[in-house]
mmCIF file with all atom_site columns, C-alpha atoms in Angstrom:
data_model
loop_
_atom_site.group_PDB
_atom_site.id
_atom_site.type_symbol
_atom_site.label_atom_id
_atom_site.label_alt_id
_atom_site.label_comp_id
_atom_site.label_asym_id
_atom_site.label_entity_id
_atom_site.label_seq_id
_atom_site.pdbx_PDB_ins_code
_atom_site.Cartn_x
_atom_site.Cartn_y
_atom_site.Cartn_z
_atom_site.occupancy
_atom_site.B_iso_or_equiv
_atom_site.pdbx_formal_charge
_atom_site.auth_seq_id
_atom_site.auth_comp_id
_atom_site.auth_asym_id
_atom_site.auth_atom_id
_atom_site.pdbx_PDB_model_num
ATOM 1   C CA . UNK A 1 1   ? -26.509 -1.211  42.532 1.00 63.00 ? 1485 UNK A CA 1
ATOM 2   C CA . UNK A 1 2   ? -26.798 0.438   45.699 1.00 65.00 ? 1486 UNK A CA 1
ATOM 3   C CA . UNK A 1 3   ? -24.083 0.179   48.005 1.00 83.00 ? 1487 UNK A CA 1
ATOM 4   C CA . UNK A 1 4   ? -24.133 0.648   51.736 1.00 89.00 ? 1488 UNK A CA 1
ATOM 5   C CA . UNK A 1 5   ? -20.825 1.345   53.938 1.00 91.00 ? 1489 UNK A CA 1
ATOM 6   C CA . UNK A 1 6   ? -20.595 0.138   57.497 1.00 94.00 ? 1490 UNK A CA 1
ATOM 7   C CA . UNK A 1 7   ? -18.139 0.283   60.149 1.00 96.00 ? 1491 UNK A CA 1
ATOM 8   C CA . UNK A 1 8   ? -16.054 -2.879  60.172 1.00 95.00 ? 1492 UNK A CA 1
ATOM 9   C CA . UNK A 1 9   ? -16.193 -3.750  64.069 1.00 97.00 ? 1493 UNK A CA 1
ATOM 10  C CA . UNK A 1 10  ? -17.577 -2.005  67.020 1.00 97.00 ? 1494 UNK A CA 1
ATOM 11  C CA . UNK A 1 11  ? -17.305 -2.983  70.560 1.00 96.00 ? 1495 UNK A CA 1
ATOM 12  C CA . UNK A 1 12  ? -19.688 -2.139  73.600 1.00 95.00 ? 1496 UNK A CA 1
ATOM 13  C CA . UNK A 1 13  ? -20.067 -2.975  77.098 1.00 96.00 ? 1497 UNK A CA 1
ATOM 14  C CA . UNK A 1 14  ? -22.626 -4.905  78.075 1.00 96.00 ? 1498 UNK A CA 1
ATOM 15  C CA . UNK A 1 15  ? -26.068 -3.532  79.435 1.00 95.00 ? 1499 UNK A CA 1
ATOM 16  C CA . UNK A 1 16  ? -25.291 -0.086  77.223 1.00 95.00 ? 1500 UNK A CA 1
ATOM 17  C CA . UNK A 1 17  ? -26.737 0.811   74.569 1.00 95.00 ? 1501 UNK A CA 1
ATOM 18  C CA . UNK A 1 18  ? -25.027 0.224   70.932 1.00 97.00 ? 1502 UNK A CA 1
ATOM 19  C CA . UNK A 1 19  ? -25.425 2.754   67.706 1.00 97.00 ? 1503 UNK A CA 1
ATOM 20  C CA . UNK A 1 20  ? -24.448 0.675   64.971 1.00 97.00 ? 1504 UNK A CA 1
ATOM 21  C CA . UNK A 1 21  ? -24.137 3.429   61.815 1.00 96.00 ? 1505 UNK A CA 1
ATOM 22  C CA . UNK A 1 22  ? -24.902 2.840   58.049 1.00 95.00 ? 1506 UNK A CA 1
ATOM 23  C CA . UNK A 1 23  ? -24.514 4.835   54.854 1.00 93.00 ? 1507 UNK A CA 1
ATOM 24  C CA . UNK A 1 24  ? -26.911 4.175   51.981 1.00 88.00 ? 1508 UNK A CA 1
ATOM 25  C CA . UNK A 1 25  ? -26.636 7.353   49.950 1.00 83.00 ? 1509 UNK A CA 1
ATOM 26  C CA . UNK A 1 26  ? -27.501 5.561   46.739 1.00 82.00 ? 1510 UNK A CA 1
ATOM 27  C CA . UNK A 1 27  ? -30.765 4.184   47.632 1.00 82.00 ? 1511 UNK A CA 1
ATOM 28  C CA . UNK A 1 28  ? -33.477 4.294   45.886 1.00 80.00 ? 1512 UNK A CA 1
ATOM 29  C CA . UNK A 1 29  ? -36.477 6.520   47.460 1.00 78.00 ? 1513 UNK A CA 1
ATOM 30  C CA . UNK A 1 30  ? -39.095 3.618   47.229 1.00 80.00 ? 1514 UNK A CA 1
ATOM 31  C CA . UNK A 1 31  ? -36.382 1.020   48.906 1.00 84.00 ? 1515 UNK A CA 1
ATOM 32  C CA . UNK A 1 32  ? -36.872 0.306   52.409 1.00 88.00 ? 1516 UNK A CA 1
ATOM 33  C CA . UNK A 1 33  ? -33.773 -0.333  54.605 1.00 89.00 ? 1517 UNK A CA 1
ATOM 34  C CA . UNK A 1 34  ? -33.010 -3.563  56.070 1.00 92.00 ? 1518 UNK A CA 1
ATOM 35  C CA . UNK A 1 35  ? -31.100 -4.939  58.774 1.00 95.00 ? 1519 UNK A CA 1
ATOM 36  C CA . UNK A 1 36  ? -30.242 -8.384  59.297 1.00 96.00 ? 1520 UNK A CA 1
ATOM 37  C CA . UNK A 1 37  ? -27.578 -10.108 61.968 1.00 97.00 ? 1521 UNK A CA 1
ATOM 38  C CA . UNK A 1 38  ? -25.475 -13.239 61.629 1.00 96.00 ? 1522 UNK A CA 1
ATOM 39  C CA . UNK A 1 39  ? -24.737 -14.626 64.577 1.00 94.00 ? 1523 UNK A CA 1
ATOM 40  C CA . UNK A 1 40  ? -21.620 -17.505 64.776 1.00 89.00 ? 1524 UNK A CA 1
ATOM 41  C CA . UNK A 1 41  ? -22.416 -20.486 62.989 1.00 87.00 ? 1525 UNK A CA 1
ATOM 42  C CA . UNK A 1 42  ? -25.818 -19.580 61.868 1.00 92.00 ? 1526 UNK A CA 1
ATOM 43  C CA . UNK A 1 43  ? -27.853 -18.168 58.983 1.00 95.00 ? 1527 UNK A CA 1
ATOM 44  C CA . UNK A 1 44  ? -28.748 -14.421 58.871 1.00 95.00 ? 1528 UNK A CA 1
ATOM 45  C CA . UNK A 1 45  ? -31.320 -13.354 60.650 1.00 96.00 ? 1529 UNK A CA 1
ATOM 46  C CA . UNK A 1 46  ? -33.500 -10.316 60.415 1.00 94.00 ? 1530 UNK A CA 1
ATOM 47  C CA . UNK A 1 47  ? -33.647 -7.701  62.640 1.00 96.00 ? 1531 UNK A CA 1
ATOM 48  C CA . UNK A 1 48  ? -35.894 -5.101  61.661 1.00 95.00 ? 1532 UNK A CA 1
ATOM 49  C CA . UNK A 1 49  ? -36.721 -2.148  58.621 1.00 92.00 ? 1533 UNK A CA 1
ATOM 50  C CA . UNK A 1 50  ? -37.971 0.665   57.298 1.00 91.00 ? 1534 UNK A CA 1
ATOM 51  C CA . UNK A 1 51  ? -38.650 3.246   55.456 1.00 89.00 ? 1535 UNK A CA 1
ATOM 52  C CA . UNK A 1 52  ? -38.365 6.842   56.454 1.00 88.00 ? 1536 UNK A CA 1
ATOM 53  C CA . UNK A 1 53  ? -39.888 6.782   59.955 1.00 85.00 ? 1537 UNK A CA 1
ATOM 54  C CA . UNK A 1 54  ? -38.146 5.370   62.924 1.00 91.00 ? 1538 UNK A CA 1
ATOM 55  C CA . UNK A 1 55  ? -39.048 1.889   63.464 1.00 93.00 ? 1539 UNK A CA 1
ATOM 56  C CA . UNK A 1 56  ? -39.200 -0.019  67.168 1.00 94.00 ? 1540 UNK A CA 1
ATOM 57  C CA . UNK A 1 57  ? -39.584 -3.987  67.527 1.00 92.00 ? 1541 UNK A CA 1
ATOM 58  C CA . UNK A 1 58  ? -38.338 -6.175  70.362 1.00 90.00 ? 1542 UNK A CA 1
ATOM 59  C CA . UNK A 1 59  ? -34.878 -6.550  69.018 1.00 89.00 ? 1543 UNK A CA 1
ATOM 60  C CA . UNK A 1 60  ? -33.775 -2.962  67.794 1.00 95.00 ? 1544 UNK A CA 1
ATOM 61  C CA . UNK A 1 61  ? -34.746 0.461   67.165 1.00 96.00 ? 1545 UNK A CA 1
ATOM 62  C CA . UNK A 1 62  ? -34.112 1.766   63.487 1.00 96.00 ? 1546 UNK A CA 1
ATOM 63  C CA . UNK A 1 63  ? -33.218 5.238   63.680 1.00 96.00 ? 1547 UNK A CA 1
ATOM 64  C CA . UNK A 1 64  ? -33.808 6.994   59.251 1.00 93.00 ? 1548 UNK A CA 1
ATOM 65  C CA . UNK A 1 65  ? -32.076 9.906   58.422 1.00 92.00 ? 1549 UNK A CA 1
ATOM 66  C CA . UNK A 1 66  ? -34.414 12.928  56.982 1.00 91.00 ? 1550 UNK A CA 1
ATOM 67  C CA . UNK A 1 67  ? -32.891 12.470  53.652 1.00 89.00 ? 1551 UNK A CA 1
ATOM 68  C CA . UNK A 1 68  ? -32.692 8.918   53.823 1.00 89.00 ? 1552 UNK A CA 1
ATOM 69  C CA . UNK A 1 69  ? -28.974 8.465   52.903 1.00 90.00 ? 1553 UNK A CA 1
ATOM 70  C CA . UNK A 1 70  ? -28.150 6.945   56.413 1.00 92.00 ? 1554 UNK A CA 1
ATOM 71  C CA . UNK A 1 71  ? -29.727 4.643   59.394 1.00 94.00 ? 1555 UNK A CA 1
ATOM 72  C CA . UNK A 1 72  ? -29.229 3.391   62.809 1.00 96.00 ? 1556 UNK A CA 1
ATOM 73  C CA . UNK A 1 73  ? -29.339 0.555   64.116 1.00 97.00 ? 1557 UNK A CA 1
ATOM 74  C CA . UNK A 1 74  ? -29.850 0.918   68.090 1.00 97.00 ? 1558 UNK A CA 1
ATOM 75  C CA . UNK A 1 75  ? -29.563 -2.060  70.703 1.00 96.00 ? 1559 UNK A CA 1
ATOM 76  C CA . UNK A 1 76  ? -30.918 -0.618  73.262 1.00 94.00 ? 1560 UNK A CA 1
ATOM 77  C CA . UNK A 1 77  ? -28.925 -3.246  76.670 1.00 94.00 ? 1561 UNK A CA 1
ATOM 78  C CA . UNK A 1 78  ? -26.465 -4.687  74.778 1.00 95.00 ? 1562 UNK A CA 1
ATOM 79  C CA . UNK A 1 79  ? -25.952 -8.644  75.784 1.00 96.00 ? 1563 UNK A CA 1
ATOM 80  C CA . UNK A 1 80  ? -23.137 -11.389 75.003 1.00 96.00 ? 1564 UNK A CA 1
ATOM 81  C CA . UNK A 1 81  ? -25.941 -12.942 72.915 1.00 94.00 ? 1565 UNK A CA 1
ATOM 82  C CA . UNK A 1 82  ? -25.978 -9.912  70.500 1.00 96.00 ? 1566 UNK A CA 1
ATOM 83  C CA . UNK A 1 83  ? -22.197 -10.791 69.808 1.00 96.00 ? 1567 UNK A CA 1
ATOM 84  C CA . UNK A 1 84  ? -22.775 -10.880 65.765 1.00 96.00 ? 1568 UNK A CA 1
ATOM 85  C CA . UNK A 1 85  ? -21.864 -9.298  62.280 1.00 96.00 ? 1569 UNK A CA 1
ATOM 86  C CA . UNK A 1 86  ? -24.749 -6.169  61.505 1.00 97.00 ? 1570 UNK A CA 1
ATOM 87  C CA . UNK A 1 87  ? -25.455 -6.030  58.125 1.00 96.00 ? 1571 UNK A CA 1
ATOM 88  C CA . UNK A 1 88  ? -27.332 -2.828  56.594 1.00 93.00 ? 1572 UNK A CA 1
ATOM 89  C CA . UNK A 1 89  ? -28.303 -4.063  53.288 1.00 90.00 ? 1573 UNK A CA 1
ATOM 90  C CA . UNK A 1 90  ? -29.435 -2.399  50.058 1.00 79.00 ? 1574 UNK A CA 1
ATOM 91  C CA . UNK A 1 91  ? -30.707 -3.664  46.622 1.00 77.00 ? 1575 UNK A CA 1
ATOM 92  C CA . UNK A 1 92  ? -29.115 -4.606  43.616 1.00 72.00 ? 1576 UNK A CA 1
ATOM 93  C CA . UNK A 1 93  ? -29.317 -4.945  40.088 1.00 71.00 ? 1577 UNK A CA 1
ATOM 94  C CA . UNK A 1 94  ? -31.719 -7.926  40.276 1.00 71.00 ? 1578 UNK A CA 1
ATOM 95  C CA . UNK A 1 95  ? -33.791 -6.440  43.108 1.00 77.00 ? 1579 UNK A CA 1
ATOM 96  C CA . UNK A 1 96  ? -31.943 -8.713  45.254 1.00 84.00 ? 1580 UNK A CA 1
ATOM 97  C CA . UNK A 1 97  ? -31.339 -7.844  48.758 1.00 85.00 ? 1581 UNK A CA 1
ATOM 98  C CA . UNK A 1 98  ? -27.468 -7.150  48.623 1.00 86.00 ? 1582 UNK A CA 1
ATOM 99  C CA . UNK A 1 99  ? -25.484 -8.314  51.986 1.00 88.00 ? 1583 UNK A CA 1
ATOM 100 C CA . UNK A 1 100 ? -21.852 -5.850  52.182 1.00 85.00 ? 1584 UNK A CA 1
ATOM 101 C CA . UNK A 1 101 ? -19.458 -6.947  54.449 1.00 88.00 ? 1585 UNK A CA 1
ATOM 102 C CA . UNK A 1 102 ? -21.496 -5.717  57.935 1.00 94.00 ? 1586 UNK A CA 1
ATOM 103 C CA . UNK A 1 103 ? -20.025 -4.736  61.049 1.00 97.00 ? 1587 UNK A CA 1
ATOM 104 C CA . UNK A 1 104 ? -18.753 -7.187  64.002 1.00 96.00 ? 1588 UNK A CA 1
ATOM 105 C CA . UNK A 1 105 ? -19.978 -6.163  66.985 1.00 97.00 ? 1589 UNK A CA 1
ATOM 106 C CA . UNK A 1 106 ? -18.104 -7.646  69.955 1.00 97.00 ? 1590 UNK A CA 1
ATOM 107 C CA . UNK A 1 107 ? -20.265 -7.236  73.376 1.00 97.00 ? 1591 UNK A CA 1
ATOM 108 C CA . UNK A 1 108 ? -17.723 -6.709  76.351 1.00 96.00 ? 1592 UNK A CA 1
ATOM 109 C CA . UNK A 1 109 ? -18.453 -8.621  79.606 1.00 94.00 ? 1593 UNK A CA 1
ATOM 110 C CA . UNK B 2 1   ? -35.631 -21.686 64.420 1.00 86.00 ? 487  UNK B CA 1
ATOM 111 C CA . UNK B 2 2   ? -36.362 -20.137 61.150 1.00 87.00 ? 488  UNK B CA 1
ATOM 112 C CA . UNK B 2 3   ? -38.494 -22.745 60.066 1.00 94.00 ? 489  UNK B CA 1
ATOM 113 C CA . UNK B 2 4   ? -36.377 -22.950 56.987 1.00 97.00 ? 490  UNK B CA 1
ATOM 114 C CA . UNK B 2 5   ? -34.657 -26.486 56.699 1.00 97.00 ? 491  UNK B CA 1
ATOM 115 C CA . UNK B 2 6   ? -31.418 -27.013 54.787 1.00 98.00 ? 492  UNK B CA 1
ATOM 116 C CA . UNK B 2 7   ? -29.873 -30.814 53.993 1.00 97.00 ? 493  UNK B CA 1
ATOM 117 C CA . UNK B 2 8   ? -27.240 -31.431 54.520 1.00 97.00 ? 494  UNK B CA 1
ATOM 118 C CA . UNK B 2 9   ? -25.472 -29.708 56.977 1.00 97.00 ? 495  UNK B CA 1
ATOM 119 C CA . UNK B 2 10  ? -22.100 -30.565 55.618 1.00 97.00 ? 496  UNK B CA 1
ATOM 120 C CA . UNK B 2 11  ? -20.854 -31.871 52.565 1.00 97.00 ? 497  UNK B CA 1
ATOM 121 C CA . UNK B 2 12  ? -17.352 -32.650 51.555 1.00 97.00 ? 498  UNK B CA 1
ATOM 122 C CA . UNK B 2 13  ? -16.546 -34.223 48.527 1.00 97.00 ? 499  UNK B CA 1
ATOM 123 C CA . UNK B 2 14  ? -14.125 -33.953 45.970 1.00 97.00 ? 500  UNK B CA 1
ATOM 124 C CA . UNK B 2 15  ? -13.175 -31.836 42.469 1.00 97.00 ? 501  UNK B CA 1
ATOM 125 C CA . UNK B 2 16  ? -15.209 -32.511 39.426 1.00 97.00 ? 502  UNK B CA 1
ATOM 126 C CA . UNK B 2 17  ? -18.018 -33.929 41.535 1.00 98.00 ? 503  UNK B CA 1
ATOM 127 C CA . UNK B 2 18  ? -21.470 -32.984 41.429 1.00 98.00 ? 504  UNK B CA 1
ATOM 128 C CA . UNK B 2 19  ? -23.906 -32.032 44.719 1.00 98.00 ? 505  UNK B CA 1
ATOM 129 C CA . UNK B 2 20  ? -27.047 -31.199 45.490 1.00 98.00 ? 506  UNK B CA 1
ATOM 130 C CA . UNK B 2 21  ? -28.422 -29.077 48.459 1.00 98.00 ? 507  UNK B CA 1
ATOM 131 C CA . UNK B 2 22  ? -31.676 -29.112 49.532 1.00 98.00 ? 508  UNK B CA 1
ATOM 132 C CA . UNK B 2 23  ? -33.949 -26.370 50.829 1.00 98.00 ? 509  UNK B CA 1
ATOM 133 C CA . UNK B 2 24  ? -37.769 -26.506 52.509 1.00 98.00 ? 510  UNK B CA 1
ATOM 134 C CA . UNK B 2 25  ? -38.893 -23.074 52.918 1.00 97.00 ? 511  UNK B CA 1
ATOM 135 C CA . UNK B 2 26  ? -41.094 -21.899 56.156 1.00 97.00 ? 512  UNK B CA 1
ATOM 136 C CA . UNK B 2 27  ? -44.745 -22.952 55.476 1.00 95.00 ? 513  UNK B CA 1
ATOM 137 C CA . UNK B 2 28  ? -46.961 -20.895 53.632 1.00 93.00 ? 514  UNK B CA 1
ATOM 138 C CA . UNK B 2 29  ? -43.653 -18.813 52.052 1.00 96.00 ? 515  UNK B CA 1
ATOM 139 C CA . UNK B 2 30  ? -43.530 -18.735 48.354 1.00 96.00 ? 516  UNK B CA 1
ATOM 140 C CA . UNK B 2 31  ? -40.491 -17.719 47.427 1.00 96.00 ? 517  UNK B CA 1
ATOM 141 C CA . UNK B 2 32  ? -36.657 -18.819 47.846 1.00 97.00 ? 518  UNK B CA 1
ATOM 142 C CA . UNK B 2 33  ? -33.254 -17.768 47.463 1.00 96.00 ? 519  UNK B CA 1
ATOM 143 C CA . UNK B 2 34  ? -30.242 -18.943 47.534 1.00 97.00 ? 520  UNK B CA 1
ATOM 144 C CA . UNK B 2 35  ? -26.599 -16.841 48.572 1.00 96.00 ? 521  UNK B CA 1
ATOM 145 C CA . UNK B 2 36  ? -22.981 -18.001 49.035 1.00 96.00 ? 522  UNK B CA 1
ATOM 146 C CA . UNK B 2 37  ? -21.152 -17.354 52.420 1.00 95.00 ? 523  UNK B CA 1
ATOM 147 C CA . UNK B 2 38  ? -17.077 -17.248 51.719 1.00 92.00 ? 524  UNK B CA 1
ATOM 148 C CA . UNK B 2 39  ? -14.878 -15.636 53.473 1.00 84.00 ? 525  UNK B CA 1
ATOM 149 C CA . UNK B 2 40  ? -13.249 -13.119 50.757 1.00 81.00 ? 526  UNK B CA 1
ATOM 150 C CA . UNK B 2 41  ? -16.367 -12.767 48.806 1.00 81.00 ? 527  UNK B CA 1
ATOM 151 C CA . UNK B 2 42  ? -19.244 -12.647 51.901 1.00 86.00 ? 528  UNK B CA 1
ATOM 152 C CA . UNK B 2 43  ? -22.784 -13.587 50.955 1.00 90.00 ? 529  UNK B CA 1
ATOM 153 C CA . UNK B 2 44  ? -23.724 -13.146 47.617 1.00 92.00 ? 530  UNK B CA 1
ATOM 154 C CA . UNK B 2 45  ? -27.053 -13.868 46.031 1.00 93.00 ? 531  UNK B CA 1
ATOM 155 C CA . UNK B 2 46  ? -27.491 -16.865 43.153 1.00 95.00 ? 532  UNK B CA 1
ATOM 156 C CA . UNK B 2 47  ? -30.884 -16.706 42.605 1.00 95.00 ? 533  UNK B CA 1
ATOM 157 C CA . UNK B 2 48  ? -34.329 -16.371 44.006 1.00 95.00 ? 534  UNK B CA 1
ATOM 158 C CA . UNK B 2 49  ? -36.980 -18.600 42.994 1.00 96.00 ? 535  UNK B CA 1
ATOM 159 C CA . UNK B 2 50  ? -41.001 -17.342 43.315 1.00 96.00 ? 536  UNK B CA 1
ATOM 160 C CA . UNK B 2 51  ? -44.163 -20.160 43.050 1.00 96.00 ? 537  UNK B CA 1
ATOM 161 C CA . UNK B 2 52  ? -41.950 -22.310 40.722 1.00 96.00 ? 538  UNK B CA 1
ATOM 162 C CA . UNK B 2 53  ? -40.747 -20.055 38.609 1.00 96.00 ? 539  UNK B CA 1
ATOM 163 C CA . UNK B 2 54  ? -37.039 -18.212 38.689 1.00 95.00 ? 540  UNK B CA 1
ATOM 164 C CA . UNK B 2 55  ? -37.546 -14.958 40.043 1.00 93.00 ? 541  UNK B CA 1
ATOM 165 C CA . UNK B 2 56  ? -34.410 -13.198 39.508 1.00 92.00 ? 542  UNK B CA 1
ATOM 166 C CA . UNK B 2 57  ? -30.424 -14.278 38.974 1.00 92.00 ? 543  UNK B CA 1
ATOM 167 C CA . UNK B 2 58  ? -27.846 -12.682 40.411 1.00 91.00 ? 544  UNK B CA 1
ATOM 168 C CA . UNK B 2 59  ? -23.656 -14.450 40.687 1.00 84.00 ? 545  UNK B CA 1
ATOM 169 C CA . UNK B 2 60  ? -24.264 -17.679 39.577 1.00 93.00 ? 546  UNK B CA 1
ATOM 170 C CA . UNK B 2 61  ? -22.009 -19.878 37.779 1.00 95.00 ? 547  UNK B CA 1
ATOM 171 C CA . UNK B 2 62  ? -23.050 -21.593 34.796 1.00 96.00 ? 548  UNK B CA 1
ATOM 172 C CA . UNK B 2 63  ? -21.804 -25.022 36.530 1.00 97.00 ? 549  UNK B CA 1
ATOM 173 C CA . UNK B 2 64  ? -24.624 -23.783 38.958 1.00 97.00 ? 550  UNK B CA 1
ATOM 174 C CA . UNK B 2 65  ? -28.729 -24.880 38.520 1.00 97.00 ? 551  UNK B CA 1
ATOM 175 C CA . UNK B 2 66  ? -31.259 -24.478 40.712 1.00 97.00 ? 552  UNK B CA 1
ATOM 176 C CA . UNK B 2 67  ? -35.240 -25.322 40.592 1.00 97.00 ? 553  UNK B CA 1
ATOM 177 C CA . UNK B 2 68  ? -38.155 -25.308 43.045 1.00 98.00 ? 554  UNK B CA 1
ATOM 178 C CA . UNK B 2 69  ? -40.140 -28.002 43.394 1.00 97.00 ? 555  UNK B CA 1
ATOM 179 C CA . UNK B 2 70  ? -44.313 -27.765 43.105 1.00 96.00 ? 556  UNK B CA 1
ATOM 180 C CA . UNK B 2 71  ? -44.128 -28.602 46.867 1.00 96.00 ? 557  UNK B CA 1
ATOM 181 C CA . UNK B 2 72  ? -42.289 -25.422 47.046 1.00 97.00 ? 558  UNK B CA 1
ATOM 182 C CA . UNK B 2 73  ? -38.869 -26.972 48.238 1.00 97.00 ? 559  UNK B CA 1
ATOM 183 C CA . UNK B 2 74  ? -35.982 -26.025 46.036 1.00 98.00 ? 560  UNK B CA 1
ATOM 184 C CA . UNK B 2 75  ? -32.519 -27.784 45.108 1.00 98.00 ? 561  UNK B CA 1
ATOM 185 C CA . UNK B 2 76  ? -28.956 -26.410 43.829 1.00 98.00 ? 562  UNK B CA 1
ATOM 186 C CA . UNK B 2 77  ? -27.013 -27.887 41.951 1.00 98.00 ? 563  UNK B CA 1
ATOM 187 C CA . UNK B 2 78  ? -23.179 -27.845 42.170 1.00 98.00 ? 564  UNK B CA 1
ATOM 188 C CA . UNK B 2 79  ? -21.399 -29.471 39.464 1.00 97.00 ? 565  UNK B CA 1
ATOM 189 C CA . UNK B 2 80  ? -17.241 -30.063 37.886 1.00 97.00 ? 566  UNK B CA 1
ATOM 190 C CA . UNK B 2 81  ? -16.782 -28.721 41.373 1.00 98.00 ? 567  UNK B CA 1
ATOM 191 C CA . UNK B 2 82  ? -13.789 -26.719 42.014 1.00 97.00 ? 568  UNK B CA 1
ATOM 192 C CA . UNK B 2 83  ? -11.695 -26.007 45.033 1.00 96.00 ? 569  UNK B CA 1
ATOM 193 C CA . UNK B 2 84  ? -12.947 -22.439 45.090 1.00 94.00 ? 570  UNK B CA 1
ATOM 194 C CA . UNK B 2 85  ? -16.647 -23.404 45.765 1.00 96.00 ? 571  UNK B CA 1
ATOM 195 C CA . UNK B 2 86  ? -16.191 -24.507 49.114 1.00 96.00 ? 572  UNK B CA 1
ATOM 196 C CA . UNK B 2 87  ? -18.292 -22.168 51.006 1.00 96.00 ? 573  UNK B CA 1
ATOM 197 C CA . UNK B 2 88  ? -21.214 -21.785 53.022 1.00 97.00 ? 574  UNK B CA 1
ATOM 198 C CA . UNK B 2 89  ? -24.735 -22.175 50.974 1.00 98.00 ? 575  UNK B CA 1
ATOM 199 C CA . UNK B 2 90  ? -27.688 -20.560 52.428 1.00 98.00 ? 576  UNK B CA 1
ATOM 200 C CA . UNK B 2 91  ? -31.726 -21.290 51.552 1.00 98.00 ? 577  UNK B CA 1
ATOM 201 C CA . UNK B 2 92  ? -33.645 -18.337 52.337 1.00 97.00 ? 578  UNK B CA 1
ATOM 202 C CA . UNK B 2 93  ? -37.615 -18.245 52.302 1.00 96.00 ? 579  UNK B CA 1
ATOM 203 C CA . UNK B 2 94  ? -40.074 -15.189 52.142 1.00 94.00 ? 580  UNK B CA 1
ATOM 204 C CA . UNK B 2 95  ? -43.947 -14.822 51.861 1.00 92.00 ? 581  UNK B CA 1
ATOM 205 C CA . UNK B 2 96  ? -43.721 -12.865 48.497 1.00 88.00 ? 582  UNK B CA 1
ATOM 206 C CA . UNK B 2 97  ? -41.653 -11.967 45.228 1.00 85.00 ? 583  UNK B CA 1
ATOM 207 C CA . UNK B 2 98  ? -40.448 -8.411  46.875 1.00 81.00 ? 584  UNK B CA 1
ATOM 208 C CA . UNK B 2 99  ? -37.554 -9.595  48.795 1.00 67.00 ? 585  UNK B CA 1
ATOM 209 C CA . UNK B 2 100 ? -39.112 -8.562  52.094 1.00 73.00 ? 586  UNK B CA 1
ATOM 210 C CA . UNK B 2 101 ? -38.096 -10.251 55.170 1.00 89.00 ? 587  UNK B CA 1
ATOM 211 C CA . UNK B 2 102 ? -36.427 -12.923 54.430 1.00 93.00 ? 588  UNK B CA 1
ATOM 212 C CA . UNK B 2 103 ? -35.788 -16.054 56.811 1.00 95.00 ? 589  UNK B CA 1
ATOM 213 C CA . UNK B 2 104 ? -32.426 -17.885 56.339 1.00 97.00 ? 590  UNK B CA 1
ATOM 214 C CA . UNK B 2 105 ? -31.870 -21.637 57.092 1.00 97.00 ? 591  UNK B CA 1
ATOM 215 C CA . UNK B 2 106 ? -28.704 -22.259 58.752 1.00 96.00 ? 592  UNK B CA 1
ATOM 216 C CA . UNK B 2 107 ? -26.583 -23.304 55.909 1.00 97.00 ? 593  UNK B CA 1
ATOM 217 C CA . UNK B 2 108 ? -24.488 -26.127 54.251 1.00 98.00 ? 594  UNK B CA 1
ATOM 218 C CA . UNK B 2 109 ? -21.429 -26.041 54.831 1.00 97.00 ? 595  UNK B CA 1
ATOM 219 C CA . UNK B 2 110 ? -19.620 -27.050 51.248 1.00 97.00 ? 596  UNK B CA 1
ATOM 220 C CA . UNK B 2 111 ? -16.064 -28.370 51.411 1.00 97.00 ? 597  UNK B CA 1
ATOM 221 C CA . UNK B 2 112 ? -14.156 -29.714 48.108 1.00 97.00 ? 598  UNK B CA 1
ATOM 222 C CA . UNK B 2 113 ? -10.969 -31.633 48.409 1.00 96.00 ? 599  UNK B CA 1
#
C-alpha cells in the first residue's frame, strides 16, 4: 500500500498563508493525490487533487513535486474556520483511498 | 452539506447487540463507502459498494455486513458488538467506481456499553 507521512500539527497565524507538507514516495505514477480536511465534529471533506501539475480551486492550492514523491497543500489567508486535521491520502491494497493520521492545523487568532 | 445523509446520529447500545446504520448517498452518485473513525486506529476503510454490487473490501470484521439498496442507499451491519467498536462510522458517496472525490456524511457516532 502506499503510505504518505505528514507532519502531526502545524500552527499559523491567521490571514498568512499555511504550507501544509506531504510525502508520498510510494505512489503509484497513475495515482492522483488527494487532500481532504476534517473539521471538529464533522465528516471529511475534500479539498482538492491532482496529478503532476499544480492545481488551484477556491479552497487551496496543490503544489506536485517534479518527481511526484511529495505535495503541498497551500491555504493561501489562513482563517479560524480552517482550524482542522489535513489529510494527504494515498491508495491501498483495495484501491481504496487510504486516510493516515493527517496533520492538525491550529489557526492562531 | 454534503448531501450525504447518515441515520442515526448516535447510537448507544450495549455488548452482543446488533445495529444498523443507514446511509443515502448524494443524488445521482453511484457508489458508497463506508470507514471507521477511532481514536487509536483513525479512519479506516470497510468497504465500498458500486451500483449494488461490492466494489472492494478493505478492514472489515466478519461480525460486519454491509449491502446497498437498488435505491442506491446502503446499510451496515454491526453485530455480537464489542466494547472496542465504539467509534465513529462514516457513509461516503462518489459519482463512479474510481474512488474520486468522495463526499462524506457526517457520521454515527457508535457507543457500546
Amino acid at each position: 500500500d502506499a503510505k504518505t507521512t505528514q507532519p502531526n500539527s502545524m500552527e499559523s497565524n491567521e490571514e498568512e498563508p499555511v504550507h501544509l507538507p506531504c510525502n508520498h514516495s510510494t505512489i503509484s505514477g497513475t495515482d492522483y493525490i488527494h487532500w481532504y480536511r476534517q473539521l471538529p465534529s464533522q465528516g471529511p471533506e475534500y479539498v482538492i487533487h491532482g496529478l503532476t501539475s499544480n492545481v488551484n480551486n477556491r479552497m487551496a492550492s496543490l503544489a506536485i513535486a517534479e518527481d511526484r514523491k511529495s505535495s503541498t497543500l497551500i491555504l493561501h489567508r489562513a482563517t479560524l474556520r480552517d482550524a482542522a486535521v489535513y489529510y494527504c491520502t494515498s491508495r491501498g491494497s483495495a484501491r481504496q483511498l487510504t486516510f493516515g493520521s493527517g496533520t492538525q492545523l491550529t489557526v492562531l487568532p | 452539506d454534503s448531501g450525504v445523509t447518515q441515520t442515526p446520529k448516535h447510537l448507544i447500545t450495549a455488548t452482543g447487540q446488533r445495529v444498523t446504520l443507514r446511509c443515502s448517498p448524494r443524488s445521482g452518485d453511484l457508489s458508497v463507502y463506508w470507514y471507521q473513525q477511532s481514536l487509536d486506529q483513525g479512519l479506516q476503510f470497510l468497504i465500498q459498494y458500486y451500483n449494488g454490487e461490492e466494489r472492494a473490501k478493505g478492514n472489515i470484521l466478519e461480525r460486519f455486513s454491509a449491502q446497498q439498496f437498488p435505491d442506491l442507499h446502503s446499510e451496515l451491519n454491526l453485530s455480537s458488538l464489542e466494547l472496542g467498536d465504539s467509534a465513529l462510522y462514516f457513509c461516503a458517496s462518489s459519482v463512479g467506481a474510481s474512488n474520486e472525490k468522495l463526499f462524506f456524511g457526517s457520521g454515527t457516532q457508535l457507543s457500546v456499553l
